[in-house]
């Protein structure tokens, strides 16, 4: 592979006009496709295999036009101090608002508070329920605007009005976060390379790659039913790996120039060596993202595949466009160790020949491997302790900041009707196979009334055929509580007994039950997903490093860092430690998608750092250095670049911590802290300590396996025959 990539790098360097033209054409084509594509239609959201989804599907069949999975909104009204909602003026304002709410084209129904018994016992709070044809993610912006305008008109009449429900669900704006990440990345790259031009190449190519990827997703959104969150994830991951991959190749190019090679040969060698690592690092990310399909949530699968496509584009750009741009730059890109004149180039170093910080750190670790290893493992182990208390759930309006109308509506409903009112359960009774459907409906209602934590059970509402009915249950506790989850399981357990008695099937659904089912499904899929991703990557790394122990160490190190990161997430978002520092206004269960999402994204990025750092060590070892010396050499050439890449990733992810959305805030914090743990503790401390302890055993591979594995030559051993420098000096020994 190194030989092929070496030739590809030299070809791209020589034919830079042609290569640049191809990528510009692809970007233009993707942009035109995105601009001319039809607007994305309604994005479906389904959770196959769950009871809640089965109930939704049944409602669609038995209650045509009901829009069981459609969005809902609750417009909550509170009378001025000392007044009641039943006062003539207040009632007139509410009725006018209800009329406005019912005029939208996507509205199915609006329930008047005064005819639907939706006024609190003390008469101070009332609400109007709005039902829509489509889900919250599918609503048109004009529908949301009409909802907000109707609420404002009621406020103008003197009422306190807040709006809750999933009808206000919208994709969070993340543009400012990405700009912050790019700005920090630019500063880090300039410091790393000492050159504005060299720093600009990774940013430029990453933006081009993300532009092509996101434009392609936009162009195919209508055809493939892709949601806006798909492009958000693709842009975040694409930007991260795009900068990383270009950073490693440009850094290796400058190192090759410092070795005395001509620019074309240096570009070829950079692509042949660092490019080989890019290919395999990219493959690990692709495996992790495509592996999300094992969860069997269509939306998550599409997000993973789309993001994997963006990663593949980033790899191709790094292998072809980067050497082409290096060809355009010519002598403006300085060898490693030299800065541009603008940034202080040409000055005499104060201490010429002084080992860099990476060399000094690695030398310290190989002298004290046991102490460093114990300190790293114990530290991460302590950080991981809170993960044992991990509680999973999905965020609701109760987790929103108190400044939002959704949270204020949630609090008003809790005040007027009790905390469980925000998470009603819908019971679907399928009595098609029962001899006495009406008796079955009554039996279900009576059984549920006898359960703990039940406040209200509405009478059964049958369909026209009389074979299916819905019953609404109001719990006594809030939707995200463990008590409500226990109630859902208790109803389902009762349902099994009722089915045995009446031949009627009892299903629990609604947003609260759906959240519980999604959390369970994601939790059940975590171990199979982890086994698939780590297993495939382990096999891939055996091919890359031609070792058993190095890939095993890489996988175990990742598990340690991701568990520690989950522990940090639990401590901040569930326990409330340092919650004020990170702007966490409401603690609660960790988002159910967080563990599996973190495993996928962080594993891919962690293996990036592993591949880039350890391939440099193996390269030095293969070229004749002793094991400990190879570790130091790997850090001499790779530590600075890996550190820069990690800081850039942390900056990109940390930008999301400032989001007002609890879910986005949690993702940003979790990914940033995971990259910190993995890059600076696992890869920079534990990895060299373990390799120093293992010595030559680290690179052991059974002879039969060595013969069976393909020789991908990541170290670039085969490049010696493709250079005019056959008598080249060996790597500088430290």
XYZ file of C-alpha atoms in Angstrom:
734
model
C 0.000 0.000 0.000
C 2.796 2.435 0.860
C 4.247 2.052 -2.649
C 0.901 2.650 -4.321
C 0.207 5.700 -2.172
C 3.747 6.968 -2.779
C 3.101 6.911 -6.515
C -0.308 8.503 -5.996
C 1.217 11.313 -3.940
C 3.868 12.050 -6.568
C 1.269 11.925 -9.334
C -0.985 14.370 -7.476
C 2.015 16.638 -6.864
C 2.957 16.663 -10.579
C -0.602 16.797 -11.947
C -1.804 19.292 -9.384
C -3.851 21.322 -11.881
C -5.811 18.232 -12.894
C -6.327 17.074 -9.275
C -7.450 20.515 -8.105
C -9.824 20.764 -11.060
C -11.415 17.420 -10.166
C -12.102 18.451 -6.563
C -13.409 21.869 -7.569
C -15.696 20.143 -10.091
C -16.941 17.711 -7.427
C -17.617 20.562 -5.007
C -19.458 22.497 -7.707
C -21.452 19.446 -8.746
C -22.457 18.699 -5.147
C -23.382 22.351 -4.597
C -25.522 22.489 -7.724
C -27.177 19.212 -6.732
C -27.975 20.571 -3.275
C -29.344 23.831 -4.687
C -31.523 22.150 -7.318
C -32.709 19.184 -5.242
C -36.323 19.182 -4.107
C -36.936 20.261 -0.550
C -36.537 17.417 1.914
C -39.859 15.841 2.669
C -41.161 14.575 5.949
C -38.438 12.699 7.778
C -39.893 9.539 9.254
C -38.873 8.403 12.705
C -39.522 4.827 13.702
C -38.120 2.396 16.232
C -38.718 -1.085 14.775
C -39.133 -3.900 17.249
C -40.444 -1.827 20.163
C -43.885 -2.126 21.736
C -44.444 1.626 21.492
C -43.821 1.546 17.723
C -46.063 -1.499 17.324
C -48.848 0.440 19.061
C -48.319 3.465 16.799
C -48.544 1.244 13.725
C -51.732 -0.367 15.052
C -53.300 3.059 15.670
C -52.539 4.075 12.085
C -54.452 1.000 10.872
C -57.406 1.090 13.281
C -57.791 4.881 13.673
C -57.260 6.267 10.138
C -56.426 9.955 10.142
C -55.606 9.993 13.848
C -51.892 10.739 13.197
C -50.848 8.777 16.261
C -47.201 9.748 15.936
C -47.989 13.345 14.999
C -46.569 16.259 16.935
C -48.462 17.753 19.850
C -48.387 21.152 21.479
C -49.819 22.320 24.763
C -50.501 26.015 24.961
C -50.638 26.705 28.690
C -52.482 29.753 30.020
C -52.190 31.245 33.510
C -54.555 33.930 34.724
C -53.213 37.212 36.134
C -52.739 37.278 39.892
C -56.050 37.185 41.742
C -58.054 36.147 38.671
C -59.435 32.851 37.359
C -59.246 31.399 33.873
C -63.053 31.204 33.901
C -63.379 35.008 34.018
C -65.158 36.341 30.930
C -62.200 38.322 29.560
C -59.709 35.498 30.072
C -62.091 32.961 28.571
C -62.641 35.129 25.491
C -58.864 35.486 24.960
C -58.351 31.704 25.230
C -61.204 30.907 22.825
C -59.804 33.359 20.290
C -56.390 31.698 20.590
C -57.928 28.230 20.160
C -59.581 29.428 16.946
C -56.238 30.730 15.653
C -54.482 27.466 16.553
C -56.984 25.419 14.521
C -56.476 27.308 11.271
C -53.180 25.676 10.198
C -53.019 23.205 7.298
C -51.024 20.679 9.372
C -53.378 20.826 12.376
C -55.565 17.786 13.040
C -57.447 19.068 16.070
C -57.429 21.601 18.891
C -59.020 20.804 22.265
C -60.766 23.733 23.927
C -59.809 23.895 27.638
C -63.362 24.701 28.717
C -65.033 21.802 26.916
C -62.216 19.332 27.501
C -61.929 19.697 31.295
C -58.437 21.203 30.939
C -58.692 23.801 33.699
C -56.893 23.218 37.005
C -58.875 22.686 40.193
C -57.999 26.134 41.534
C -59.032 27.686 38.207
C -55.766 29.569 37.633
C -54.210 27.408 34.881
C -55.650 25.968 31.685
C -54.227 24.443 28.533
C -55.233 23.835 24.924
C -53.950 20.655 23.236
C -53.024 20.888 19.556
C -52.574 17.748 17.462
C -50.664 17.812 14.164
C -50.579 15.491 11.155
C -46.798 15.019 11.191
C -44.063 14.598 13.809
C -42.242 17.490 15.440
C -39.220 17.022 13.170
C -41.450 17.193 10.091
C -43.454 20.341 10.869
C -43.080 23.283 8.519
C -41.491 26.420 9.959
C -44.664 28.328 9.087
C -46.663 26.024 11.382
C -44.301 26.670 14.286
C -44.435 30.397 13.599
C -48.255 30.338 13.649
C -48.153 28.511 17.000
C -45.830 31.149 18.490
C -47.911 34.024 17.081
C -51.129 32.653 18.578
C -49.446 32.397 21.973
C -48.182 35.965 21.670
C -51.668 37.257 20.918
C -52.897 35.675 24.159
C -50.013 37.293 26.045
C -51.003 40.641 24.601
C -54.446 40.063 26.158
C -52.837 39.954 29.622
C -52.406 36.195 30.166
C -49.204 34.326 30.970
C -48.802 31.924 28.037
C -46.166 29.248 27.462
C -45.925 26.517 24.829
C -44.744 22.965 25.441
C -44.710 19.700 23.529
C -42.658 18.331 20.656
C -44.212 20.698 18.093
C -41.445 23.182 18.891
C -38.759 20.592 18.225
C -36.220 22.138 15.903
C -32.668 21.383 14.862
C -30.309 23.419 17.064
C -28.191 26.011 15.322
C -24.548 24.921 15.487
C -22.916 27.280 13.015
C -21.323 29.479 15.690
C -19.917 26.402 17.436
C -18.263 25.243 14.236
C -16.804 28.711 13.665
C -15.304 28.677 17.165
C -13.824 25.238 16.499
C -12.339 26.325 13.172
C -10.878 29.484 14.757
C -9.168 27.499 17.529
C -7.999 24.937 14.966
C -6.420 27.722 12.913
C -4.486 29.036 15.915
C -3.262 25.549 16.866
C -2.202 24.785 13.288
C -0.248 28.033 13.001
C 1.561 27.270 16.260
C 2.227 23.690 15.135
C 3.565 24.509 11.674
C 4.956 27.998 12.246
C 3.499 28.911 8.873
C 0.203 30.505 7.870
C 0.213 28.723 4.520
C 0.914 25.264 5.931
C -1.737 25.860 8.609
C -4.262 26.895 5.983
C -4.084 23.680 3.943
C -5.750 21.372 6.543
C -8.476 23.943 7.126
C -9.094 24.480 3.422
C -9.248 20.780 2.554
C -11.431 19.984 5.587
C -13.920 22.673 4.570
C -13.935 21.399 0.969
C -14.540 17.835 2.182
C -17.347 18.894 4.503
C -18.816 21.042 1.726
C -18.933 18.092 -0.666
C -20.281 15.729 1.991
C -23.002 18.007 3.358
C -24.041 19.190 -0.117
C -24.368 15.585 -1.247
C -26.474 14.765 1.812
C -28.681 17.778 1.089
C -29.049 16.735 -2.551
C -30.093 13.212 -1.537
C -32.135 14.205 1.532
C -35.501 13.962 -0.207
C -34.699 10.717 -2.031
C -33.145 8.896 0.941
C -35.313 10.473 3.663
C -32.364 12.111 5.457
C -32.994 14.478 8.346
C -31.181 17.706 9.153
C -29.392 16.011 12.070
C -27.674 13.787 9.506
C -25.825 16.713 7.950
C -25.012 18.130 11.419
C -23.255 14.931 12.484
C -21.541 14.566 9.102
C -20.182 18.114 9.242
C -18.935 17.704 12.827
C -17.139 14.403 12.175
C -15.991 15.423 8.692
C -14.457 18.638 9.975
C -12.718 16.779 12.794
C -11.108 14.020 10.738
C -10.537 16.250 7.708
C -8.281 18.558 9.707
C -6.603 15.584 11.413
C -5.742 13.692 8.245
C -4.413 16.714 6.373
C -2.463 17.762 9.459
C -0.622 14.428 9.593
C 0.311 14.424 5.904
C 1.505 18.057 5.859
C 3.524 17.405 9.016
C 5.155 14.319 7.485
C 5.893 16.266 4.284
C 7.789 18.895 6.277
C 9.674 16.160 8.135
C 10.697 14.581 4.823
C 11.918 17.979 3.571
C 14.019 18.270 6.724
C 15.596 14.914 5.807
C 16.913 16.505 2.614
C 14.508 15.077 0.033
C 13.263 17.011 -2.959
C 9.690 18.272 -2.780
C 8.049 15.784 -5.119
C 9.693 12.832 -3.404
C 8.806 14.301 0.003
C 5.162 14.589 -1.040
C 5.174 10.999 -2.274
C 6.757 9.715 0.913
C 4.377 11.725 3.084
C 1.397 10.155 1.329
C 3.048 6.718 1.295
C 3.730 6.670 5.049
C 1.357 9.084 6.823
C -1.168 8.445 4.048
C -1.141 4.727 4.833
C -1.943 5.569 8.420
C -4.705 7.898 7.202
C -6.291 5.083 5.200
C -6.395 2.683 8.122
C -7.428 5.355 10.611
C -10.230 6.322 8.247
C -11.302 2.696 7.974
C -11.649 2.436 11.758
C -13.857 5.542 11.798
C -15.967 4.199 8.920
C -16.368 0.847 10.707
C -17.463 2.622 13.893
C -20.015 4.812 12.094
C -21.454 2.187 9.765
C -21.622 -0.166 12.750
C -24.374 2.044 14.210
C -26.724 0.093 11.935
C -26.679 -2.795 14.446
C -28.927 -0.699 16.706
C -31.690 -1.034 14.068
C -32.907 2.540 14.391
C -33.227 3.733 10.766
C -32.466 7.368 11.537
C -29.294 6.435 13.447
C -28.216 4.108 10.631
C -28.602 6.863 8.028
C -26.684 9.300 10.202
C -23.826 6.836 10.603
C -23.603 5.934 6.922
C -23.752 9.591 5.823
C -21.023 10.570 8.303
C -18.926 7.589 7.154
C -19.231 8.860 3.582
C -17.924 12.251 4.667
C -14.974 10.536 6.381
C -14.202 8.630 3.169
C -14.172 11.939 1.282
C -11.784 13.377 3.892
C -9.406 10.433 3.334
C -9.443 10.849 -0.451
C -8.854 14.599 -0.182
C -5.914 14.072 2.178
C -4.320 11.576 -0.224
C -4.748 13.651 -3.402
C -5.608 17.321 -2.840
C -3.040 17.869 -0.071
C -0.037 16.824 -2.235
C -1.482 18.903 -5.075
C -1.658 21.988 -2.839
C 1.871 21.280 -1.612
C 2.933 21.372 -5.248
C 1.353 24.795 -5.661
C 3.029 26.087 -2.487
C 6.529 25.107 -3.565
C 9.253 26.574 -1.371
C 6.757 28.536 0.719
C 6.279 25.390 2.842
C 9.326 25.149 5.077
C 10.965 21.964 6.370
C 10.127 20.850 9.902
C 11.716 23.120 12.494
C 11.670 26.218 10.286
C 9.143 29.016 10.597
C 7.991 31.506 8.038
C 9.533 34.986 8.246
C 6.179 36.400 9.322
C 6.216 34.148 12.400
C 9.841 34.615 13.355
C 11.600 32.407 10.819
C 15.307 32.863 10.225
C 16.175 33.491 13.858
C 18.893 31.416 15.460
C 17.455 28.961 18.020
C 18.470 29.674 21.585
C 19.391 26.026 22.193
C 20.170 24.311 18.873
C 19.804 20.549 18.889
C 17.776 20.527 22.110
C 15.320 17.580 22.191
C 11.717 18.616 21.718
C 9.101 18.175 24.418
C 7.799 14.933 22.908
C 11.272 13.415 23.077
C 11.794 14.526 26.673
C 8.383 13.201 27.762
C 8.854 9.821 26.060
C 12.335 9.476 27.570
C 10.842 10.079 31.009
C 8.068 7.498 30.443
C 10.414 4.734 29.268
C 12.533 5.342 32.374
C 9.510 5.202 34.733
C 6.968 3.012 32.888
C 5.417 1.341 35.938
C 4.759 4.601 37.788
C 3.278 6.289 34.696
C 1.123 3.257 33.878
C -0.261 2.960 37.403
C -0.944 6.677 37.664
C -2.775 6.716 34.313
C -4.865 3.611 34.983
C -5.773 4.636 38.543
C -6.678 8.155 37.414
C -8.963 6.947 34.631
C -10.371 4.261 36.898
C -11.331 6.901 39.461
C -12.976 9.029 36.757
C -14.926 5.960 35.585
C -16.481 5.208 39.006
C -19.613 7.366 38.444
C -20.367 5.345 35.287
C -21.535 2.516 37.558
C -24.527 4.724 38.460
C -25.403 5.503 34.841
C -29.129 6.045 34.249
C -30.314 6.355 30.666
C -33.269 8.306 29.345
C -34.272 10.804 26.696
C -34.558 14.526 27.427
C -37.991 16.107 27.746
C -39.158 19.654 28.313
C -38.284 19.288 31.993
C -34.590 19.200 31.082
C -34.774 22.432 29.089
C -33.271 25.650 30.512
C -35.739 27.642 32.617
C -35.418 30.476 30.112
C -37.270 28.474 27.425
C -41.025 28.521 26.907
C -41.074 24.704 26.823
C -39.627 24.494 30.334
C -41.960 27.171 31.678
C -44.957 25.371 30.149
C -43.747 22.129 31.734
C -43.522 23.811 35.147
C -46.965 25.422 34.812
C -48.581 22.073 33.952
C -46.843 20.442 36.910
C -48.103 23.244 39.158
C -51.677 23.004 37.956
C -52.153 19.295 37.234
C -49.249 17.397 38.845
C -45.806 16.315 37.521
C -47.099 13.197 35.754
C -49.355 15.281 33.545
C -46.338 16.117 31.367
C -45.862 12.464 30.448
C -49.226 10.769 29.830
C -49.211 7.133 28.777
C -51.423 5.946 25.941
C -52.763 2.423 26.352
C -53.878 0.725 23.141
C -56.186 -2.278 23.617
C -56.431 -4.563 20.587
C -59.588 -6.600 21.197
C -60.020 -7.861 17.636
C -59.469 -11.423 18.825
C -61.636 -11.054 21.920
C -65.204 -12.350 22.153
C -66.208 -9.399 24.357
C -64.253 -6.250 23.365
C -66.168 -3.854 25.637
C -65.570 -6.060 28.650
C -61.872 -6.223 27.746
C -61.652 -2.418 27.588
C -63.268 -2.139 31.023
C -60.997 -4.839 32.446
C -57.887 -2.982 31.275
C -59.035 0.300 32.829
C -59.894 -1.333 36.141
C -56.593 -3.192 36.357
C -54.549 -0.045 35.661
C -56.462 1.965 38.280
C -55.230 -0.453 40.922
C -51.537 0.147 40.170
C -49.264 2.421 42.171
C -48.297 5.861 40.829
C -51.507 6.210 38.796
C -53.443 9.477 39.196
C -55.989 9.332 36.387
C -57.286 6.685 33.968
C -59.617 8.004 31.266
C -62.524 5.887 29.952
C -61.743 3.750 26.924
C -62.248 5.472 23.554
C -63.008 2.765 20.937
C -62.691 3.121 17.173
C -65.648 2.895 14.767
C -65.263 -0.863 14.397
C -65.288 -1.262 18.173
C -62.342 -3.664 18.151
C -59.634 -1.273 19.374
C -59.629 1.400 22.063
C -57.261 3.935 23.590
C -56.972 4.743 27.291
C -54.932 7.651 28.674
C -53.095 7.142 31.962
C -51.651 10.058 33.957
C -48.786 8.962 36.251
C -48.071 10.584 39.589
C -44.390 11.215 38.818
C -42.551 13.135 36.108
C -41.893 11.501 32.709
C -38.141 10.988 33.132
C -38.362 9.418 36.590
C -37.578 5.794 37.370
C -41.025 5.540 38.997
C -42.769 6.284 35.690
C -40.596 3.705 33.947
C -41.587 1.148 36.590
C -45.238 1.996 35.955
C -44.847 1.336 32.220
C -43.344 -2.076 32.963
C -46.092 -2.788 35.517
C -48.817 -2.011 32.965
C -47.139 -4.277 30.437
C -46.909 -7.049 33.022
C -50.619 -6.629 33.758
C -51.273 -6.676 30.037
C -49.932 -10.204 29.791
C -52.437 -11.359 32.433
C -55.299 -9.508 30.723
C -54.439 -11.129 27.398
C -54.630 -14.548 29.036
C -58.104 -13.717 30.423
C -59.719 -11.801 27.547
C -57.619 -12.525 24.412
C -57.140 -8.752 24.070
C -53.625 -7.408 23.562
C -52.528 -4.421 25.690
C -49.834 -2.080 24.341
C -48.304 0.970 26.025
C -47.189 3.863 23.848
C -46.927 7.658 23.831
C -43.797 9.796 23.930
C -42.867 8.697 27.462
C -43.175 4.988 26.653
C -41.356 5.534 23.357
C -38.468 7.193 25.196
C -38.282 4.258 27.595
C -38.286 1.751 24.725
C -35.629 3.662 22.788
C -33.396 3.800 25.857
C -33.794 0.059 26.382
C -33.115 -0.695 22.731
C -29.956 1.398 22.721
C -28.824 -0.144 25.991
C -29.353 -3.671 24.639
C -27.435 -2.824 21.449
C -24.404 -1.334 23.219
C -22.497 -4.561 23.909
C -23.081 -6.108 20.433
C -22.070 -2.802 18.860
C -18.967 -2.565 21.018
C -18.000 -6.146 20.180
C -18.504 -5.553 16.447
C -16.589 -2.282 16.260
C -13.727 -3.234 18.569
C -13.504 -6.702 17.018
C -13.260 -5.496 13.427
C -10.863 -2.702 14.340
C -8.744 -5.192 16.325
C -8.373 -7.343 13.205
C -7.565 -4.275 11.120
C -4.904 -3.110 13.564
C -3.299 -6.563 13.563
C -2.775 -6.074 9.827
C -1.441 -2.541 10.336
C 0.955 -3.216 13.226
C 1.646 -6.921 12.561
C 1.292 -7.523 16.282
C -1.193 -9.088 18.686
C -0.413 -7.130 21.826
C -0.377 -3.617 20.320
C -3.968 -3.831 18.968
C -5.088 -5.474 22.232
C -3.516 -2.637 24.198
C -5.188 -0.098 21.868
C -8.636 -1.626 22.393
C -8.271 -1.908 26.183
C -6.987 1.649 26.393
C -10.010 2.878 24.455
C -12.420 1.047 26.756
C -10.710 2.674 29.739
C -10.921 6.187 28.281
C -14.535 5.919 27.080
C -15.655 4.519 30.459
C -13.886 7.387 32.221
C -15.594 9.847 29.874
C -18.994 8.326 30.649
C -18.163 8.653 34.335
C -17.447 12.346 33.836
C -20.765 12.774 31.980
C -22.643 11.089 34.830
C -20.864 13.238 37.436
C -21.765 16.502 35.676
C -25.146 15.867 34.061
C -26.651 13.266 36.396
C -25.049 14.052 39.753
C -24.652 17.790 39.150
C -20.938 18.131 39.940
C -19.611 21.409 38.462
C -22.988 21.781 36.764
C -22.896 25.558 37.167
C -19.547 25.749 35.374
C -20.968 23.979 32.314
C -24.363 25.688 32.415
C -26.320 22.547 33.344
C -29.569 23.862 34.803
C -31.352 20.535 35.303
C -29.734 17.209 36.175
C -31.324 13.919 35.217
C -30.757 10.703 33.274
C -27.991 10.662 30.676
C -29.290 10.783 27.114
C -29.829 7.172 26.060
C -28.013 7.672 22.755
C -24.921 9.040 24.503
C -23.004 5.815 25.323
C -23.347 4.229 21.898
C -22.750 7.545 20.130
C -19.656 8.189 22.232
C -18.331 4.680 21.594
C -18.675 5.114 17.831
C -17.208 8.588 17.443
C -14.505 8.415 20.099
C -13.353 4.957 19.041
C -12.731 6.201 15.521
C -10.814 9.269 16.697
C -8.897 7.284 19.349
C -7.707 4.825 16.744
C -6.572 7.790 14.626
C -4.167 8.834 17.368
C -3.117 5.232 17.982
C -2.352 4.586 14.325
C -0.469 7.840 13.725
C 1.610 7.627 16.881
C 2.401 3.913 16.949
C 3.090 3.531 13.219
C 5.920 6.047 13.701
C 7.263 3.842 16.495
C 6.954 0.692 14.400
C 8.594 2.442 11.472
C 11.613 3.272 13.641
C 11.662 -0.290 15.040
C 11.491 -1.869 11.582
C 14.358 0.367 10.467
C 16.593 -1.035 13.192
C 16.029 0.902 16.393
C 15.697 -0.791 19.779
C 12.143 -0.958 21.213
C 12.528 1.827 23.815
C 14.452 3.958 21.366
C 11.659 3.467 18.791
C 9.108 4.712 21.334
C 11.116 7.902 21.847
C 11.551 8.380 18.094
C 7.831 7.933 17.544
C 7.138 10.669 20.077
C 9.822 12.895 18.606
C 8.048 12.956 15.260
C 4.447 12.323 16.270
C 3.725 13.791 19.719
C 3.491 17.403 18.593
C 1.152 16.573 15.740
C -1.077 14.234 17.756
C -1.270 16.850 20.514
C -2.315 19.490 17.997
C -4.926 17.151 16.505
C -6.356 16.373 19.947
C -6.519 20.033 20.947
C -8.322 20.826 17.702
C -10.844 18.054 18.307
C -11.440 19.204 21.863
C -11.989 22.752 20.624
C -14.488 21.624 17.984
C -16.474 19.527 20.447
C -16.220 22.025 23.332
C -17.908 24.637 21.182
C -21.125 22.643 21.551
C -21.059 22.885 25.357
C -22.403 26.425 25.074
C -25.573 25.212 23.351
C -28.883 25.848 25.099
C -29.988 22.327 24.132
C -29.206 19.874 26.954
C -28.604 17.044 24.479
C -26.105 19.026 22.371
C -24.381 20.307 25.502
C -23.981 16.740 26.775
C -22.607 15.474 23.453
C -20.097 18.331 23.264
C -18.867 17.779 26.820
C -18.740 13.991 26.494
C -16.758 13.975 23.255
C -14.358 16.707 24.407
C -13.534 14.994 27.704
C -13.241 11.611 25.969
C -10.691 12.988 23.484
C -8.763 14.535 26.380
C -8.646 11.257 28.311
C -7.760 9.178 25.281
C -5.182 11.435 23.648
C -3.321 12.763 26.667
C -3.627 9.953 29.212
C -4.039 6.764 27.172
C -2.047 7.493 23.995
C 0.528 9.857 25.501
C 1.141 8.077 28.807
C -0.270 4.567 29.043
C 0.696 3.514 25.491
C 4.441 4.354 25.744
C 4.562 2.917 29.265
C 3.071 -0.399 28.115
C 5.326 -0.548 25.039
C 8.378 0.157 27.212
C 7.418 -2.697 29.546
C 6.722 -5.110 26.689
C 9.893 -4.343 24.745
C 10.307 -6.610 21.704
C 7.309 -8.674 22.807
C 5.071 -5.787 21.756
C 5.830 -6.546 18.103
C 5.492 -10.319 18.383
C 3.319 -12.085 15.836
C 2.995 -15.873 15.339
C 4.867 -16.943 12.202
C 1.826 -18.674 10.716
C -0.224 -15.500 11.148
C 2.590 -13.372 9.761
C 2.556 -15.470 6.595
C -1.229 -15.328 6.333
C -1.628 -11.568 6.765
C -1.280 -9.259 3.756
C 1.754 -6.976 3.881
C 0.305 -3.465 3.754
C 3.683 -1.835 4.518
C 2.411 1.102 6.560
C 5.997 1.836 7.632
C 7.060 2.548 4.045
C 9.816 -0.061 3.923
C 9.120 -0.614 0.224
C 9.678 3.053 -0.558
C 13.454 2.640 -0.453
C 13.349 1.259 -3.974
C 11.305 4.207 -5.230
C 13.724 6.999 -4.375
C 17.009 8.272 -5.618
C 18.198 8.213 -2.066
C 18.859 4.484 -1.700
C 21.800 5.256 0.523
C 19.668 7.531 2.655
C 20.658 7.958 6.226
C 18.639 6.099 8.813
C 16.210 7.891 11.061
C 17.974 10.118 13.573
C 18.646 8.123 16.688
C 17.840 9.680 20.038
